[in-house]
PDB file of C-alpha atoms in Angstrom:
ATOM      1  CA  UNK K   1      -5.302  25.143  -0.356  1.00 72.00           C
ATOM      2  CA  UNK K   2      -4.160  21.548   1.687  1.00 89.00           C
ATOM      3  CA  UNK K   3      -1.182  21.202   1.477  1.00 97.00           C
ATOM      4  CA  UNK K   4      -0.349  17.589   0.907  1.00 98.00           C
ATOM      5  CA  UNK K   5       2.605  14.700   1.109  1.00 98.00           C
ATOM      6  CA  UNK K   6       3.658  11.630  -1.113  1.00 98.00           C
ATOM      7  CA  UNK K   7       5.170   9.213   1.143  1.00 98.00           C
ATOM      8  CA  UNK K   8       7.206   6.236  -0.355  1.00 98.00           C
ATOM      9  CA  UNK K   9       8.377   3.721   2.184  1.00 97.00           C
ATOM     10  CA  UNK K  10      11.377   2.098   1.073  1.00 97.00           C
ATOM     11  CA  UNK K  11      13.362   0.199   3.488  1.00 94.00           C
ATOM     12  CA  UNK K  12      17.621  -1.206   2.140  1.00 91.00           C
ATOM     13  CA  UNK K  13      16.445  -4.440   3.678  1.00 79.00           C
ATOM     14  CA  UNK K  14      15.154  -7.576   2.290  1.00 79.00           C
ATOM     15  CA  UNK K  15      15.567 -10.922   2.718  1.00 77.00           C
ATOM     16  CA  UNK K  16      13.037 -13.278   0.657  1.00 83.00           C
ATOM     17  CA  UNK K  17      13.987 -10.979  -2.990  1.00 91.00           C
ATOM     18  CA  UNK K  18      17.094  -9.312  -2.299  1.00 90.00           C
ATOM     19  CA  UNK K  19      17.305  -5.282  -3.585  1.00 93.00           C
ATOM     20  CA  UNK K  20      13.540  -5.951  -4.048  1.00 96.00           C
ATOM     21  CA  UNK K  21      12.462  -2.159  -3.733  1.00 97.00           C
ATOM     22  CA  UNK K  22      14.501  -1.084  -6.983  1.00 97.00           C
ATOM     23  CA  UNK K  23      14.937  -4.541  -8.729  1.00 97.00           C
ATOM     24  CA  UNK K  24      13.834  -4.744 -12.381  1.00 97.00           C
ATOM     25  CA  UNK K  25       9.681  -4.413 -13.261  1.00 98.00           C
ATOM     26  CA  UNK K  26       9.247  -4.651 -16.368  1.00 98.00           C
ATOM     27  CA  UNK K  27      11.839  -2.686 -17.429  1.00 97.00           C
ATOM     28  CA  UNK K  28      12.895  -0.525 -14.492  1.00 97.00           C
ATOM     29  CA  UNK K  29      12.942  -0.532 -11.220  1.00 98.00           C
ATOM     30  CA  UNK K  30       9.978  -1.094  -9.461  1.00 98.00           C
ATOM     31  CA  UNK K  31      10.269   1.634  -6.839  1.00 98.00           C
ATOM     32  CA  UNK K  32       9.411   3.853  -9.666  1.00 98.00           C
ATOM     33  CA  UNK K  33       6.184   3.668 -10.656  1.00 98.00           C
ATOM     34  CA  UNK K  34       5.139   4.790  -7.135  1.00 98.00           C
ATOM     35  CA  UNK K  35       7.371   7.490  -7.687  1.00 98.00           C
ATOM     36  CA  UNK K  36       6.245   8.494 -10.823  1.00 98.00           C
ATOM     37  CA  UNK K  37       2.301   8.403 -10.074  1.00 98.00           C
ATOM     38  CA  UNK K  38       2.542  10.372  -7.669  1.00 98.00           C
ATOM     39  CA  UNK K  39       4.243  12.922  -9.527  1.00 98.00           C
ATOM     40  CA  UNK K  40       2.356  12.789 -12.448  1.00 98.00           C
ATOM     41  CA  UNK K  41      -1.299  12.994 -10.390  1.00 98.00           C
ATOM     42  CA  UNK K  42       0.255  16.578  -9.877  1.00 98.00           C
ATOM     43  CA  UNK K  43      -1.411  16.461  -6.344  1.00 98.00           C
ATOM     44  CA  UNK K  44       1.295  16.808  -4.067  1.00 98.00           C
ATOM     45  CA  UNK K  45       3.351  19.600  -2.831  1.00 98.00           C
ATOM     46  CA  UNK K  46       6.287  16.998  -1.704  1.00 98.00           C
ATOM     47  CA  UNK K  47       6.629  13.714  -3.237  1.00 98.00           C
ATOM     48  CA  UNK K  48       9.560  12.157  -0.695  1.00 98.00           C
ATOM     49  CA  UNK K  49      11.193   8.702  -0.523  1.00 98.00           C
ATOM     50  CA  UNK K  50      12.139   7.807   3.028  1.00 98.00           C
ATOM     51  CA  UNK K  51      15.020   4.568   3.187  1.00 98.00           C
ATOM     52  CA  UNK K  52      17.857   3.819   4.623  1.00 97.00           C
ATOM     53  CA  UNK K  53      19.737   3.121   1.313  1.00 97.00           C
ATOM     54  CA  UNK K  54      21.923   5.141  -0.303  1.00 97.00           C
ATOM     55  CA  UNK K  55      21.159   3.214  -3.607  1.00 97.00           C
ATOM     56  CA  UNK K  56      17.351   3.352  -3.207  1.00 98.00           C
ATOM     57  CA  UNK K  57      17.923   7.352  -2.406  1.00 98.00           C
ATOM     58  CA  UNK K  58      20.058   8.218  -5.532  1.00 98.00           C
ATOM     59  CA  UNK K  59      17.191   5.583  -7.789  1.00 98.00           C
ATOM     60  CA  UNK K  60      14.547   7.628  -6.383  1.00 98.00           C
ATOM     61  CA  UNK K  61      16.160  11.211  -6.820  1.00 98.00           C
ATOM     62  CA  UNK K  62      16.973  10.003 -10.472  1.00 98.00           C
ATOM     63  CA  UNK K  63      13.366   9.890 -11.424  1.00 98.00           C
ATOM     64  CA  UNK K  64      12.222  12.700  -9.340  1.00 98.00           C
ATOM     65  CA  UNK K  65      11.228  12.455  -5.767  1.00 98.00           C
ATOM     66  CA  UNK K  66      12.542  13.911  -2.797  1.00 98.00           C
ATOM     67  CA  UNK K  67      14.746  12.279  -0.290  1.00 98.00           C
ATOM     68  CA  UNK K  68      15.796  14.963   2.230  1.00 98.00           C
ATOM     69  CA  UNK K  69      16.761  12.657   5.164  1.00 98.00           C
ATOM     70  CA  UNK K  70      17.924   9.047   5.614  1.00 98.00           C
ATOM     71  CA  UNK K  71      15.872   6.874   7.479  1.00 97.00           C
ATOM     72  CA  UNK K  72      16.799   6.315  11.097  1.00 96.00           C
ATOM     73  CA  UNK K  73      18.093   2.722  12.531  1.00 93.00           C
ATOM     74  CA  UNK K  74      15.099   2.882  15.069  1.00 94.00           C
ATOM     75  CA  UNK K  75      12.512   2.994  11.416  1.00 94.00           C
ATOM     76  CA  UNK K  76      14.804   0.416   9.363  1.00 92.00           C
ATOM     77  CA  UNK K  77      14.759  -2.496  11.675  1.00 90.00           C
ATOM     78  CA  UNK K  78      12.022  -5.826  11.473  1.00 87.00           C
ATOM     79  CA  UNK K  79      10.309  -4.535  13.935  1.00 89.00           C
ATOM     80  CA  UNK K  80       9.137  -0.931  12.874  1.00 92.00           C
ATOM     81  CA  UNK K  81       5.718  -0.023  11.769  1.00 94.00           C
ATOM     82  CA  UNK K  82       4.836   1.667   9.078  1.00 95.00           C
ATOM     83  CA  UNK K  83       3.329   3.820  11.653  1.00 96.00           C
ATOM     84  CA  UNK K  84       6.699   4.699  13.080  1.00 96.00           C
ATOM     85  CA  UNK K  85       8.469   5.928   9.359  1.00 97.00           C
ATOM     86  CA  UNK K  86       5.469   7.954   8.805  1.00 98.00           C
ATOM     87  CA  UNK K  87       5.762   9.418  12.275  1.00 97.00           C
ATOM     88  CA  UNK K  88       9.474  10.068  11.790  1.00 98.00           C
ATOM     89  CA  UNK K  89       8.779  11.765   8.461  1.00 98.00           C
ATOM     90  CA  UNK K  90       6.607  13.933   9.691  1.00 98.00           C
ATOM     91  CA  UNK K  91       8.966  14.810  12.589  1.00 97.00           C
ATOM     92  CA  UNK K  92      11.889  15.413  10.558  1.00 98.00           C
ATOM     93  CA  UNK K  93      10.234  18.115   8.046  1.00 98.00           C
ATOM     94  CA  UNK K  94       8.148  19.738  11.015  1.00 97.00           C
ATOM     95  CA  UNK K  95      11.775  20.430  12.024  1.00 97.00           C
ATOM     96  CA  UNK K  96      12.559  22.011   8.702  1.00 97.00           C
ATOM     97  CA  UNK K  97       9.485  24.258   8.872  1.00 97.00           C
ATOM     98  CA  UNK K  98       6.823  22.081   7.228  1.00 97.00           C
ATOM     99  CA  UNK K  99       3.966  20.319   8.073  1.00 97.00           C
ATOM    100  CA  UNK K 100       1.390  19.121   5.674  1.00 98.00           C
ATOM    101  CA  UNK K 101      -2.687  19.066   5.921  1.00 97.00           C
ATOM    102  CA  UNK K 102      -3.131  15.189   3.731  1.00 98.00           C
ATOM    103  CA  UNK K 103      -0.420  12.717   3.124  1.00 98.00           C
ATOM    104  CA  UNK K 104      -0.721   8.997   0.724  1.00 98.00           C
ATOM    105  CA  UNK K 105       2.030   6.223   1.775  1.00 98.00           C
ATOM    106  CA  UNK K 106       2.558   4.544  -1.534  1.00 98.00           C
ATOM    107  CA  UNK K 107       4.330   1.366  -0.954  1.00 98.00           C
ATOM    108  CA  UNK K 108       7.274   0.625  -3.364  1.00 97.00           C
ATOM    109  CA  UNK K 109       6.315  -2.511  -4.737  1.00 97.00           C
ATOM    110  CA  UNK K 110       3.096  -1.143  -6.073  1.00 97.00           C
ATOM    111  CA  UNK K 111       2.949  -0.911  -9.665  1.00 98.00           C
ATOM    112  CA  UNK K 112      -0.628  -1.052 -10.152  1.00 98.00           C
ATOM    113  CA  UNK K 113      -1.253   2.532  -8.317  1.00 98.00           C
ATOM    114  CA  UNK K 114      -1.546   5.062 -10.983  1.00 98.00           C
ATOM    115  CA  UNK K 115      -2.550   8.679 -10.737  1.00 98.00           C
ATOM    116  CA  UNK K 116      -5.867   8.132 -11.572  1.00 98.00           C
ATOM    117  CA  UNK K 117      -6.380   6.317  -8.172  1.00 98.00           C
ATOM    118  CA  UNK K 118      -5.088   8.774  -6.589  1.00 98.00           C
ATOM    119  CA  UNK K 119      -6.737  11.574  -7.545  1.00 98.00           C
ATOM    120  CA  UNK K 120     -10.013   9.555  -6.764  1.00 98.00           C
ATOM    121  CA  UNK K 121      -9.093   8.443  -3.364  1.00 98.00           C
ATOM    122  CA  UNK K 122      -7.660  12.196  -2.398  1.00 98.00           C
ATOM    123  CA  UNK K 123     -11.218  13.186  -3.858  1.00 97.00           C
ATOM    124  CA  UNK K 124     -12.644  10.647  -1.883  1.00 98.00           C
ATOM    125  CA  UNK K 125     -10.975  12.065   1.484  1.00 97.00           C
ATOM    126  CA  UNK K 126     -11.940  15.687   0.736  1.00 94.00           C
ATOM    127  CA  UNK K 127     -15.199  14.927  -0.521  1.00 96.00           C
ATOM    128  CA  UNK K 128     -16.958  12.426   1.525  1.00 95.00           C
ATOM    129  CA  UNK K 129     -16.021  13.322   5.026  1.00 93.00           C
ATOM    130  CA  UNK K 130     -14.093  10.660   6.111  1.00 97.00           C
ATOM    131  CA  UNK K 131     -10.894   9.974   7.711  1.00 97.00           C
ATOM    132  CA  UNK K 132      -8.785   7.630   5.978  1.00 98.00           C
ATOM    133  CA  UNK K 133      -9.440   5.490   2.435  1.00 98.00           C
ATOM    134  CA  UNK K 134      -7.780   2.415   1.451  1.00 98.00           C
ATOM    135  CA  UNK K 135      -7.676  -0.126  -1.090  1.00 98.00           C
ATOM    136  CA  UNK K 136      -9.008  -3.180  -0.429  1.00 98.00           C
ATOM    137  CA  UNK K 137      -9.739  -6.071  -2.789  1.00 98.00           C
ATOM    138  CA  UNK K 138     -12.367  -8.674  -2.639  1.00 97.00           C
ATOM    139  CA  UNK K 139     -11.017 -12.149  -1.539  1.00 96.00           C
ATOM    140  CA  UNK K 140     -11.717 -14.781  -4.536  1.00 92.00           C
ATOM    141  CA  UNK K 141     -13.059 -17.315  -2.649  1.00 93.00           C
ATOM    142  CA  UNK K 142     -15.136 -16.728   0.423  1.00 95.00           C
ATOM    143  CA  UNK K 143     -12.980 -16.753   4.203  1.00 96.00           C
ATOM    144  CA  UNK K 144     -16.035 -18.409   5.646  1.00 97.00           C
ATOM    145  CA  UNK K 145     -15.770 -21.305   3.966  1.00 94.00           C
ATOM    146  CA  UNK K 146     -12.104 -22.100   5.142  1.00 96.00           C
ATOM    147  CA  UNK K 147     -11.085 -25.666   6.233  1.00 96.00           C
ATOM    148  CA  UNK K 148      -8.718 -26.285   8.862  1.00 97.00           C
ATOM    149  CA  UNK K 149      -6.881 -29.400   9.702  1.00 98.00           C
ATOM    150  CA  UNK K 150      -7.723 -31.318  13.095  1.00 96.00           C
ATOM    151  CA  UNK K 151      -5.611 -32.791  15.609  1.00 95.00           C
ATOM    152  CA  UNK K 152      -6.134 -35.906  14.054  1.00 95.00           C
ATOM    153  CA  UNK K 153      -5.338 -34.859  10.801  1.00 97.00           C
ATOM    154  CA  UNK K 154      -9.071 -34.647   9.034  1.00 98.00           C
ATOM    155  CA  UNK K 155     -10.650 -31.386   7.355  1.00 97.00           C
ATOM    156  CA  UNK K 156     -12.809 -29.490   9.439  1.00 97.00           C
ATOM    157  CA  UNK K 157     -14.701 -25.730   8.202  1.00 96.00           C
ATOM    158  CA  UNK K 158     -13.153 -23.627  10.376  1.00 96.00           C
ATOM    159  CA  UNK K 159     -16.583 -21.753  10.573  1.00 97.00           C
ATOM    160  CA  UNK K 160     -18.830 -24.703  10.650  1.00 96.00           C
ATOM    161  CA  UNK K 161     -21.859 -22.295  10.773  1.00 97.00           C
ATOM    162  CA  UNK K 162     -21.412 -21.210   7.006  1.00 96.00           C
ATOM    163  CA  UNK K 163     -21.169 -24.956   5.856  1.00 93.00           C
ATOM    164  CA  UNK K 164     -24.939 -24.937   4.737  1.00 93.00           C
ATOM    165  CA  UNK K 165     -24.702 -21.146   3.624  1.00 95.00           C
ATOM    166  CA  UNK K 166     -24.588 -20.808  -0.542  1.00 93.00           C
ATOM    167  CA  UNK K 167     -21.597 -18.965  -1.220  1.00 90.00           C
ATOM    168  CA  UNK K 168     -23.591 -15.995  -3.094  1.00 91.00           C
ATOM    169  CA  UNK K 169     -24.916 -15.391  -0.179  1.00 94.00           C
ATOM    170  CA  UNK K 170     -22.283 -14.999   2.625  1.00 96.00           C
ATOM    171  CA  UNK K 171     -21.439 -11.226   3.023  1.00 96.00           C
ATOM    172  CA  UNK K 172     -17.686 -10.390   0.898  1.00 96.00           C
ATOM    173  CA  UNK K 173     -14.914 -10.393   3.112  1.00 97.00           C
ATOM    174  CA  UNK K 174     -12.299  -7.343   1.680  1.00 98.00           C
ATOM    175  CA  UNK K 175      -8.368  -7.432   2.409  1.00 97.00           C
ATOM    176  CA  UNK K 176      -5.925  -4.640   1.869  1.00 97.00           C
ATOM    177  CA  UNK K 177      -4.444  -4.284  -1.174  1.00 96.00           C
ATOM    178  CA  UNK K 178      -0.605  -3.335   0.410  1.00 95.00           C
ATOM    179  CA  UNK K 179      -0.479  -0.713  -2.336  1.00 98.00           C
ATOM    180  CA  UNK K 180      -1.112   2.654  -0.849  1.00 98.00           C
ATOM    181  CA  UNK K 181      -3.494   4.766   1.797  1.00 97.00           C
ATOM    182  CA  UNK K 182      -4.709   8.265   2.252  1.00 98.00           C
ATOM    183  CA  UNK K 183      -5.170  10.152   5.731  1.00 98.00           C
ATOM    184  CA  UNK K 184      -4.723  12.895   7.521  1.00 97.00           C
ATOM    185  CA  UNK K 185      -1.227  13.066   9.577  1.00 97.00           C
ATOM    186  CA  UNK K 186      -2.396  14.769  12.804  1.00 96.00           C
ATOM    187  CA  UNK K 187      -4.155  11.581  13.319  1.00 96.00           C
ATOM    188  CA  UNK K 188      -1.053   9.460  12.947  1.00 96.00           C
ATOM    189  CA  UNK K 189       0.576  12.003  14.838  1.00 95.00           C
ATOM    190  CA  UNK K 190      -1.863  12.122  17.575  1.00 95.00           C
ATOM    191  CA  UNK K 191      -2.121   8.167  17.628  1.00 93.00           C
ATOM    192  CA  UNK K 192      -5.743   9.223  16.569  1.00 92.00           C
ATOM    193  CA  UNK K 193      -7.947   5.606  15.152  1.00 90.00           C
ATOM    194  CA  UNK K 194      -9.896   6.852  12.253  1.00 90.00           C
ATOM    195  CA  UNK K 195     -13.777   6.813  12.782  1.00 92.00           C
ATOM    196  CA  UNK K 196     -14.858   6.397   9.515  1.00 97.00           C
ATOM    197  CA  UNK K 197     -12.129   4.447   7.337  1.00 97.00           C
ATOM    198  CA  UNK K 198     -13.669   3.657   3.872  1.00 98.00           C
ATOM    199  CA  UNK K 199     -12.610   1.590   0.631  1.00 98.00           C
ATOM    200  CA  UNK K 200     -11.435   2.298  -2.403  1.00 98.00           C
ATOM    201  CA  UNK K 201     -12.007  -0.729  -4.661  1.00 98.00           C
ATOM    202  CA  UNK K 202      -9.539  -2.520  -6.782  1.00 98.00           C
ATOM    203  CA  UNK K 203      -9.974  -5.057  -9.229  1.00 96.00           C
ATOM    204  CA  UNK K 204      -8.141  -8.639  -8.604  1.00 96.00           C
ATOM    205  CA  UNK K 205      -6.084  -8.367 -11.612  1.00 96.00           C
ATOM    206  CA  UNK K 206      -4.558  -5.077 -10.252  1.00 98.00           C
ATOM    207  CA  UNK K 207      -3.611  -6.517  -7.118  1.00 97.00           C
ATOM    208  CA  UNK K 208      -0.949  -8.958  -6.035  1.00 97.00           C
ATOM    209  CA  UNK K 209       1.410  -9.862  -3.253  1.00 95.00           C
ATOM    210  CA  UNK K 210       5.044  -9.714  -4.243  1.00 95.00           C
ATOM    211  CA  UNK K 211       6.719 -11.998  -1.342  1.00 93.00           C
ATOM    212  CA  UNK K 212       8.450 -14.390  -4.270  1.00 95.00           C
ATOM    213  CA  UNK K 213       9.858 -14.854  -7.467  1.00 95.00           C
ATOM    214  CA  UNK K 214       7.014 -16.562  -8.608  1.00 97.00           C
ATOM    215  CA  UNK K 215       4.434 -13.544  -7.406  1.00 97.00           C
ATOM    216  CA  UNK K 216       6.849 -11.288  -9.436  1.00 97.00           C
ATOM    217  CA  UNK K 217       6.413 -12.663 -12.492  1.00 97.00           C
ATOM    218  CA  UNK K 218       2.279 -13.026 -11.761  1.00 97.00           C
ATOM    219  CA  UNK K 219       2.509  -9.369 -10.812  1.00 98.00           C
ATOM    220  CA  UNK K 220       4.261  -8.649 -14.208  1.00 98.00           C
ATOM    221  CA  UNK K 221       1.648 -10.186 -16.529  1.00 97.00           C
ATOM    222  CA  UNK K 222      -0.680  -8.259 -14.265  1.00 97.00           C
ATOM    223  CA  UNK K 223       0.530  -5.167 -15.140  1.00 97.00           C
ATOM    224  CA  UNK K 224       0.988  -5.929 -19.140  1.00 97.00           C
ATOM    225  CA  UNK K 225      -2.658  -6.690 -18.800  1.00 95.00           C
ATOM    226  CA  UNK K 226      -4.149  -3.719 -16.889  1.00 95.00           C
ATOM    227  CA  UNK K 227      -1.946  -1.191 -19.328  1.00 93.00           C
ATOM    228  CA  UNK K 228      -2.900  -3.071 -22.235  1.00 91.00           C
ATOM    229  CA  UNK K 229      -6.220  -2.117 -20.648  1.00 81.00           C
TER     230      UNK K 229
END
């Protein structure tokens, strides 16, 4: 049996929506529903929290994950990858005699990841032999269509070879959703690329950038609507 980690990145620091990790989501802090899907997808042998907050750690002890460490300085300034918390994570509990076969970073601001995605992208991992799946979402409108604005102030398409292209038939372009990912943690360890990263599809109403007040509160009706689902 794998055994398999829950990582939730959750760094004390931010600037554009202060205490944004744990502010209020509709009713409690946002951090949590990370937290709580992972726990309740009863797929992982360590669900773990890894911050440099002590107000994130006691919110995310208080509804059930693990936070055996504090997050170094080196992982907690503007410049550290996710890469580089995931690496320390995995450093700190080799030390303490574990290491773990599949991990999932959930980010903190993703209340649209339930457990039901998670099981399916863990099944997708162990199932379709394949090195890493993420969530990507279609972009509404097509990239290749884009306009830029010239030196001289006029619209240009930045890809001037699509202009005569019918949108239905340019090829979807896919961004990632910021929400979680599933891998194997040699290969971060190792600094190993995955050769065969695939997608897990989410819907655009389940998917939304949280960078402002205003994308809270489109995030929010998001949610109402996908659990009124």
């Amino acid at each position: 049996m794998s055994k398999r980690i829950a990582i939730i990145t959750a760094r004390g620091g931010s600037k554009r929506i202060p205490k944004k990790n744990i502010k209020e989501f509709c009713g409690k802090p946002i951090i949590t529903y990370s937290i709580e899907a992972a726990i309740s997808s009863n797929l992982f042998d360590e669900v773990m929290v890894s911050t440099d907050s002590e107000e994130i750690a006691e919110i995310a002890k208080k509804y059930g994950a693990s936070v055996p460490f504090m997050r170094s300085a080196e992982t907690s300034n503007d410049y550290a990858t996710t890469n580089d918390v995931l690496i320390e994570v995995f450093n700190e509990y080799k030390k303490r005699g574990q290491e773990f076969d599949i991990a999932v970073c959930i980010y903190p601001t993703a209340p649209f990841v339930t457990a039901e995605k998670l099981k399916e992208a863990i099944r997708m991992l162990d199932e379709e032999g394949v090195d890493a799946v993420t969530p990507v979402v279609q972009y509404s409108f097509p990239p290749q269509r884009a306009y830029i604005v010239n030196e001289g102030g006029a619209l240009e398409y930045q890809y001037p070879e699509f202009e005569k292209v019918r949108s239905q038939d340019l090829h979807p372009i896919y961004h990632d959703c910021g929400q979680f990912y599933v891998f194997y943690p040699q290969n971060i360890i190792n600094a190993v690329k995955p050769q065969k990263e695939i997608p897990f599809y989410i819907s655009e109403l389940e998917v939304q950038d949280i960078d402002n007040e205003s994308d809270w509160k489109l995030a929010e009706m998001k949610y109402r609507i996908m659990i009124e689902k």
